[in-house]
Amino acid sequence: MSQLQDKFGRRFHYLRLSVTDVCNFKCTYCLPDGYRPDGRAQFLGLNEIENLVGAFSEVGTQKIRITGGEPTMRKDFTDIIRVVADNDKIKTIATTTNGYRLEKNAKDWYDAGLRRINVSMDSLDPRMFYQITGQNKFDEVMRGVDAALEAGFERVKINAVLLKGLNDTDLPRFLHWIKSTPIDLRFIELMETGLGRDYFKAHHLAGADIRTKLVEDGWSLDTPAADDGPAQNFSRDDHKGRIGLIMPYDKHFCASCNRLRVSAKGKLHLCLFTENGVDLRDLLQHQDQRAELVERLHGQLATKKETHFLHDGITGVTQHLASIGG
Ligand code: SAM
Ligand code: SF4
């Protein structure tokens, strides 16, 4: 079957699949009041996930990131990994986690087929970590990172949202950490969501400013690989770790978009910020619905817009990224 492509020639090999909206952290830029259930949420079951992955894999998806909310809050998280790993067209299975359950489970997840892991750690100072996440779990998360490295993960990435007036002073500490530790740091520029206009105004730190600091510190921009996606990657010979900058406000950000998103309730999102999402769930119930599902995916791709409209302050319906996985 033909691969997913939009009318701007972009191809989509990468799916970010959210498996729950639930989260046990209260990151101030994401869920400042914690997770609030809306009724009895029914998140995608294993069978639905299998059918979804089956259809996406037939139209070119090779990488799946399991995300949330906090994906590891799912009791069947290891089974979800297995279901995805059972599909031999999927070459890479990744997850993004707050690291809360990592220390205990890193090995099991690796054995189930997980190969890449991003751990969100906004500060290397335990007090600031607590202030941002609402959880006094810095040491646990750090031990989780060590457990992941020991379990054999080829790449452990650390996601950090640098925030003006909060953890922005952590930058030198992060850089010092990766001098001898083979970690890939990902600095994600704060995105404005429906929740946080005031917060955004107070704490947004431009990705371009971070880039300037890195260049002044001797980091150089790597030549982008074909499947890099929107991150700008930097390295330095005398550091084992690398740095990726995710700058959604950069003017070229959308040109390299290679990802689609499906929410925990089975809605396809063509972009984080521009639309409501299209329900796929009615076509996830049986394997024999696959052709119809594939047709719906192609139909939707034809409507994907060239860019988001964040610069105009249009954040779409996404109240916070926990509902769609970031
Ligand atoms: N709970 C998991 C975690 O925190 O890693 C996975 C879901 S979380 C929504 C995925 C990523 O989105 C995290 O690295 C988080 O820092 C980032 N994120 C959440 N809200 C954001 C925002 N408004 N701007 C930029 N990044 C955000
Ligand atoms: Fe939870 Fe992740 Fe959002 Fe933090 S960023 S509140 S850990 S979903």
PDB file of N, CA and C in Angstrom, residues 122-130 138 170 173:
ATOM      1  N   ASP A 122      13.549  18.285  34.140  1.00  0.00           N
ATOM      2  CA  ASP A 122      13.677  19.706  33.857  1.00  0.00           C
ATOM      3  C   ASP A 122      14.767  20.394  34.659  1.00  0.00           C
ATOM      4  N   SER A 123      15.259  19.715  35.676  1.00  0.00           N
ATOM      5  CA  SER A 123      16.332  20.349  36.448  1.00  0.00           C
ATOM      6  C   SER A 123      17.233  19.289  37.056  1.00  0.00           C
ATOM      7  N   LEU A 124      18.500  19.662  37.239  1.00  0.00           N
ATOM      8  CA  LEU A 124      19.429  18.769  37.943  1.00  0.00           C
ATOM      9  C   LEU A 124      19.553  19.191  39.405  1.00  0.00           C
ATOM     10  N   ASP A 125      18.760  20.165  39.779  1.00  0.00           N
ATOM     11  CA  ASP A 125      18.704  20.578  41.174  1.00  0.00           C
ATOM     12  C   ASP A 125      17.406  20.008  41.765  1.00  0.00           C
ATOM     13  N   PRO A 126      17.520  19.106  42.747  1.00  0.00           N
ATOM     14  CA  PRO A 126      16.327  18.434  43.267  1.00  0.00           C
ATOM     15  C   PRO A 126      15.218  19.399  43.711  1.00  0.00           C
ATOM     16  N   ARG A 127      15.611  20.556  44.257  1.00  0.00           N
ATOM     17  CA  ARG A 127      14.561  21.490  44.714  1.00  0.00           C
ATOM     18  C   ARG A 127      13.822  22.106  43.544  1.00  0.00           C
ATOM     19  N   MET A 128      14.582  22.473  42.520  1.00  0.00           N
ATOM     20  CA  MET A 128      13.936  23.045  41.328  1.00  0.00           C
ATOM     21  C   MET A 128      13.097  21.979  40.616  1.00  0.00           C
ATOM     22  N   PHE A 129      13.614  20.739  40.605  1.00  0.00           N
ATOM     23  CA  PHE A 129      12.870  19.630  40.002  1.00  0.00           C
ATOM     24  C   PHE A 129      11.503  19.520  40.686  1.00  0.00           C
ATOM     25  N   TYR A 130      11.522  19.592  41.998  1.00  0.00           N
ATOM     26  CA  TYR A 130      10.272  19.507  42.767  1.00  0.00           C
ATOM     27  C   TYR A 130       9.375  20.698  42.452  1.00  0.00           C
ATOM     28  N   PHE A 138      13.446  13.532  42.415  1.00  0.00           N
ATOM     29  CA  PHE A 138      14.637  13.690  41.586  1.00  0.00           C
ATOM     30  C   PHE A 138      15.557  12.460  41.660  1.00  0.00           C
ATOM     31  N   ASP A 170      20.100  26.410  34.966  1.00  0.00           N
ATOM     32  CA  ASP A 170      20.623  25.036  35.005  1.00  0.00           C
ATOM     33  C   ASP A 170      21.479  24.682  33.795  1.00  0.00           C
ATOM     34  N   ARG A 173      25.005  23.411  34.277  1.00  0.00           N
ATOM     35  CA  ARG A 173      25.009  22.140  34.984  1.00  0.00           C
ATOM     36  C   ARG A 173      24.675  20.977  34.041  1.00  0.00           C
TER      37      ARG A 173
END
